[in-house]
CSV table of C-alpha atoms in Angstrom, one decimal:
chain,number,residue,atom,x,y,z
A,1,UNK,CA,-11.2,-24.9,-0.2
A,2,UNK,CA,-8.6,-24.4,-2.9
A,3,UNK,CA,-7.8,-21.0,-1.4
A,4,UNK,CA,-7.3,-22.3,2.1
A,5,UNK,CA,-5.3,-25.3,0.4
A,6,UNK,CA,-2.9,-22.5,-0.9
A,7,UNK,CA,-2.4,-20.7,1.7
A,8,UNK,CA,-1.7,-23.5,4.3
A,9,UNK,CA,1.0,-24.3,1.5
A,10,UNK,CA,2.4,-20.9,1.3
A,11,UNK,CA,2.3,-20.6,5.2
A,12,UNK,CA,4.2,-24.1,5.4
A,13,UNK,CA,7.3,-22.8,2.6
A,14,UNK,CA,7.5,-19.2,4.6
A,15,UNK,CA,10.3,-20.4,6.9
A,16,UNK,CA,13.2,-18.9,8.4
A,17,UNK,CA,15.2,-19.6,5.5
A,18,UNK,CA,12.7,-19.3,3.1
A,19,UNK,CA,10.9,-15.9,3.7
A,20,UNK,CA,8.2,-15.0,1.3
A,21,UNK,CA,8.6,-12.2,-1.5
A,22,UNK,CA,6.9,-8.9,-1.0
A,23,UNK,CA,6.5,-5.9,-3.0
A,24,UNK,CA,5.5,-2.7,-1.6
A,25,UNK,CA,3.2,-0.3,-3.3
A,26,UNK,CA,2.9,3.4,-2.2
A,27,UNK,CA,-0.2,4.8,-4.2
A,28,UNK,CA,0.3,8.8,-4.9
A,29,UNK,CA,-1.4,9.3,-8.2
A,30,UNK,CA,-4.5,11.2,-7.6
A,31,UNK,CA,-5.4,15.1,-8.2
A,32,UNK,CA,-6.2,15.6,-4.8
A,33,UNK,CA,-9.6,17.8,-5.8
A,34,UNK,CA,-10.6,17.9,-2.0
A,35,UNK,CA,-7.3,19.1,-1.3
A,36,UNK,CA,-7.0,22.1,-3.8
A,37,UNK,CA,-3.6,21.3,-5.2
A,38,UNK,CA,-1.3,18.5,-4.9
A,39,UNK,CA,-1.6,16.9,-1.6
A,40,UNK,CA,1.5,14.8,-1.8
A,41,UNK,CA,3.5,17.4,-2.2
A,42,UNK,CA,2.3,18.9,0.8
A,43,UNK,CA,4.7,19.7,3.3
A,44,UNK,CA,4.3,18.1,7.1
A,45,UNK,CA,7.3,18.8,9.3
A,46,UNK,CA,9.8,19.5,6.7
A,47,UNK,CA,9.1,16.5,4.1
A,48,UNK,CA,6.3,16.2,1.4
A,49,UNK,CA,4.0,13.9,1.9
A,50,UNK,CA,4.9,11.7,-0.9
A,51,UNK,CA,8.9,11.7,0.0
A,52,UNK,CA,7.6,11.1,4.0
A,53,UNK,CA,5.8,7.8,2.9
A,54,UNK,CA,7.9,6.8,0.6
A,55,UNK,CA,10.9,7.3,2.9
A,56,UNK,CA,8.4,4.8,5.4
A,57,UNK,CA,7.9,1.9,2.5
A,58,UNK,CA,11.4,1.9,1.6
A,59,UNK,CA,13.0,1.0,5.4
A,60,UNK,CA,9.7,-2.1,6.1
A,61,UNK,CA,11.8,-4.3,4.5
A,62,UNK,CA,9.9,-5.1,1.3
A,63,UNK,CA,12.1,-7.0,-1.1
A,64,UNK,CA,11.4,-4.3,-4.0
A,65,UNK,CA,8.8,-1.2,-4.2
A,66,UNK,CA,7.2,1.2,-6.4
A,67,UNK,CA,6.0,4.4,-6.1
A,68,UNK,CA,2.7,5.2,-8.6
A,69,UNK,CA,2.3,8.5,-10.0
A,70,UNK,CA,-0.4,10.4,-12.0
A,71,UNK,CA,-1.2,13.8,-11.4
A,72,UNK,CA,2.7,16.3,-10.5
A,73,UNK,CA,4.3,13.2,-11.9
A,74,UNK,CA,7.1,15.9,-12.4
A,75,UNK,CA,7.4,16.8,-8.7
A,76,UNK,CA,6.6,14.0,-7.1
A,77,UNK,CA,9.8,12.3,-9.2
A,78,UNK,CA,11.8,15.0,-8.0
A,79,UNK,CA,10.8,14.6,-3.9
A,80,UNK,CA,11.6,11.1,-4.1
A,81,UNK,CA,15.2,11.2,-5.9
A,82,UNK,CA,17.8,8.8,-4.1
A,83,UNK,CA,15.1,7.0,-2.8
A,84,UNK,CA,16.1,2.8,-3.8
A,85,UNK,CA,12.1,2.9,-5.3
A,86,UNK,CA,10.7,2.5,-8.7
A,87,UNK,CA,8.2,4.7,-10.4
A,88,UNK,CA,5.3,3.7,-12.3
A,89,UNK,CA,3.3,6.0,-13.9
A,90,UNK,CA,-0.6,5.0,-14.4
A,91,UNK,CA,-2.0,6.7,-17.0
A,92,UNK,CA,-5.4,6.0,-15.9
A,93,UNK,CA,-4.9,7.7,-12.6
A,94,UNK,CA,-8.5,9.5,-13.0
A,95,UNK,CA,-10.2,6.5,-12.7
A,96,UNK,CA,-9.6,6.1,-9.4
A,97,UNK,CA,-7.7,4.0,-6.9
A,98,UNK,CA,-8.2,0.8,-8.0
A,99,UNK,CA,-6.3,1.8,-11.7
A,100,UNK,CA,-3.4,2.9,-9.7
A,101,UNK,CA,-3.4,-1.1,-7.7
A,102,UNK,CA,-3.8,-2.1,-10.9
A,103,UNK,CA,-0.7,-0.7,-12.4
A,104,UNK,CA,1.3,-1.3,-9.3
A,105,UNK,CA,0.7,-4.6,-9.2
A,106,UNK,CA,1.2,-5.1,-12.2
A,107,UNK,CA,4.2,-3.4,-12.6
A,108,UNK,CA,6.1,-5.6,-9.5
A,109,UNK,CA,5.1,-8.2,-11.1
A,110,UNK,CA,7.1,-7.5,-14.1
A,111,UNK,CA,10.1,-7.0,-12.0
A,112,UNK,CA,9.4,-10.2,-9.6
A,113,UNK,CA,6.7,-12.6,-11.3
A,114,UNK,CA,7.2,-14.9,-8.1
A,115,UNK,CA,6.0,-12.3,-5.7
A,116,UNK,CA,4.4,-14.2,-2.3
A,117,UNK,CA,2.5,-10.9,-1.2
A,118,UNK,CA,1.9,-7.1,-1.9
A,119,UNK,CA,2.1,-4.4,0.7
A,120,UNK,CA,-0.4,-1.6,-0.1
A,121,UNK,CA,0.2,1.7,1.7
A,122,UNK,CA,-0.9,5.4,0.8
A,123,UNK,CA,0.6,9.3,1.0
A,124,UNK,CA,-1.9,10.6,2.6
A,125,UNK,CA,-1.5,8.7,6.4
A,126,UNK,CA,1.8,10.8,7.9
A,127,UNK,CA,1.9,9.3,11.1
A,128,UNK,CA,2.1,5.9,9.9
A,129,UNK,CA,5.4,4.3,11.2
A,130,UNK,CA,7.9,1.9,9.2
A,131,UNK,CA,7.6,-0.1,13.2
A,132,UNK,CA,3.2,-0.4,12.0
A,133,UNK,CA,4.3,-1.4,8.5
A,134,UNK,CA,6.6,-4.1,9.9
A,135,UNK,CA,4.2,-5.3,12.3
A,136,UNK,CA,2.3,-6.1,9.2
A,137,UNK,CA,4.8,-7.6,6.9
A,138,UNK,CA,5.7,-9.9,10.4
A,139,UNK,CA,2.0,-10.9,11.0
A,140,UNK,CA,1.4,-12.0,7.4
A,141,UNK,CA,5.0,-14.3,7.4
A,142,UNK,CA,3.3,-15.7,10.6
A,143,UNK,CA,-0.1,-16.3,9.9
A,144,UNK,CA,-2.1,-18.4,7.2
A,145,UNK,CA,-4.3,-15.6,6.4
A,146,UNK,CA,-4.5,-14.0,2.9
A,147,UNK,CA,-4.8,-10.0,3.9
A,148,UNK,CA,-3.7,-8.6,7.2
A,149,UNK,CA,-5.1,-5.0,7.2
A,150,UNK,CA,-4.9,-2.1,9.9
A,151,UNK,CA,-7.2,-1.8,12.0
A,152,UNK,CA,-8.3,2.2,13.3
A,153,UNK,CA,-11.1,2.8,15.2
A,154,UNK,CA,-14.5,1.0,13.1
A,155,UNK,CA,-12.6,1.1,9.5
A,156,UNK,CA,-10.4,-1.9,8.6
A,157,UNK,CA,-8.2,-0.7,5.4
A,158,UNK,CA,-4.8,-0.2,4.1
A,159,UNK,CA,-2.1,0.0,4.8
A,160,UNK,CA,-2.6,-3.7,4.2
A,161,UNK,CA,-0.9,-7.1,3.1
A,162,UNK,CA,-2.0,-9.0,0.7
A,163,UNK,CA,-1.2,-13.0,-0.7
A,164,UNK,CA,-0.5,-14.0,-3.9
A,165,UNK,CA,-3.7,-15.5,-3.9
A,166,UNK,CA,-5.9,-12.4,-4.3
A,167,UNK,CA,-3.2,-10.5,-7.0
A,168,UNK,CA,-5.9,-11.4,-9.5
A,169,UNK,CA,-8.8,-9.6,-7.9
A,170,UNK,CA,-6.8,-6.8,-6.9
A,171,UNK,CA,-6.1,-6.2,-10.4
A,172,UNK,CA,-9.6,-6.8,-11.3
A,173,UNK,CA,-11.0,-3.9,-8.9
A,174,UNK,CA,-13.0,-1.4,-9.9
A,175,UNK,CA,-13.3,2.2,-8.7
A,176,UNK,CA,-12.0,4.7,-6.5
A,177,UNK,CA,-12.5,2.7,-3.0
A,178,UNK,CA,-9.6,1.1,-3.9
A,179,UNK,CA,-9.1,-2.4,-2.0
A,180,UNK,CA,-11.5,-1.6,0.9
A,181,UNK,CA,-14.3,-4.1,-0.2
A,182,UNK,CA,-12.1,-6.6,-0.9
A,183,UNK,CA,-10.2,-6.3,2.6
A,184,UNK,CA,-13.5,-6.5,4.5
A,185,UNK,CA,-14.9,-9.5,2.1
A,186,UNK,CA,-12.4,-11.7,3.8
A,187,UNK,CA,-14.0,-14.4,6.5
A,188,UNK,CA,-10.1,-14.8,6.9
A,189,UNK,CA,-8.9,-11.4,7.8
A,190,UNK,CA,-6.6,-10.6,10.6
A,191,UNK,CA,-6.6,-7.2,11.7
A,192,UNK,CA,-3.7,-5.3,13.5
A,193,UNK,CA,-4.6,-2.3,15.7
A,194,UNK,CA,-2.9,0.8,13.9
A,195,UNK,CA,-4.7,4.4,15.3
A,196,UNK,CA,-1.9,6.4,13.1
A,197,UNK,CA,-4.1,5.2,10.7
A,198,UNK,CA,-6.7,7.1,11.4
A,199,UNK,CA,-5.0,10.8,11.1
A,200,UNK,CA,-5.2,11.3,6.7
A,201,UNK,CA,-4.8,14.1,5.1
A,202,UNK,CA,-7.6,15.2,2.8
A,203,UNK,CA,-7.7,19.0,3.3
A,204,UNK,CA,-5.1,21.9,3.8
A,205,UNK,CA,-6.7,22.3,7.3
A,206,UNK,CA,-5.6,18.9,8.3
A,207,UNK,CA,-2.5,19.8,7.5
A,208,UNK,CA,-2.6,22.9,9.9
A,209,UNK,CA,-4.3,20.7,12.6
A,210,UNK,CA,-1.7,18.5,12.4
């Protein structure tokens, strides 16, 4: 009750003239051990895969973003030079998924402690549009619901929006499925078709497929 209290509040002050605060969080830490070597450097019609996404995070319109790095931290800086996005490197980045949330979250906070909402989005997805990100960011302003989450196919996932609400369970998760549990946990979840979603990257074969 308390939860749906605060976010019929929150819905009520995200006006016109009072849009809500969100932070964007590209997660491109991991080692990539399906992959073989560094997936998000991996090149897909002329851009890595980290400089692609990031590219996509920086022009949905998030008030402020960050860009979390583990493994290549080296090259991955150096793809996304010039880009208006902050690095934060997680140190625990072999722990899985959930560290690098964690440290993301975390780290917007520190730049923005009165953040309304987080927009979690990954490397690995190239065909996934700054219009799909958008239509996410605009479905959360409009709608009372704590996580708005693509929809491809039968998985429900990121990218995803999250409210303030849940900031203290994302930073609680545990784990390398990242916030997958807690997306499809929600009784409250709206969903938003995205099929570019579907297409990830996990071996250098998908690459060449694609």
């Amino acid at each position: 009750a308390e939860a749906a209290t605060s976010a019929i509040d929150r819905a009520r002050s995200m006006t016109a003239n009072n849009p809500p605060k969100i932070g964007g969080i590209l997660l491109a830490a991991g080692g990539s051990t399906r992959f073989g070597s560094p997936k998000q450097l991996a090149i897909y019609h002329g851009k890595s895969l980290i400089r692609r996404a990031a590219e996509t995070l920086v022009s949905s319109g998030c008030d402020l973003n960050v860009v979390v790095l583990g493994a290549e931290i080296e090259a991955s800086t150096e793809e996304l030079q010039g880009l208006p996005i902050s690095i934060c490197l997680n140190e625990n980045w072999k722990s899985g998924m959930s560290s690098s949330i964690k440290a993301g979250l975390e780290y917007l906070l520190n730049l923005e402690p009165k953040l309304d909402a987080v927009l979690i989005t990954l490397c690995d997805q190239p065909h996934v549009t700054t219009d799909a990100l958008q239509l996410l960011l605009s479905e959360f302003q409009a709608n009372s619901a704590l996580v708005v989450a693509a929809k491809y196919g039968k998985t429900i996932g990121v990218p995803a929006v999250f409210s303030r609400e849940l900031f203290d369970q994302l930073i609680h998760l545990e784990g390398d499925k990242g916030a997958r549990n807690l997306i499809r946990s929600r009784n409250d979840l709206v969903t938003i078709e995205i099929d570019a979603a579907a297409i990830d990257i996990d071996t250098p074969s998908d690459v060449d497929q694609l």
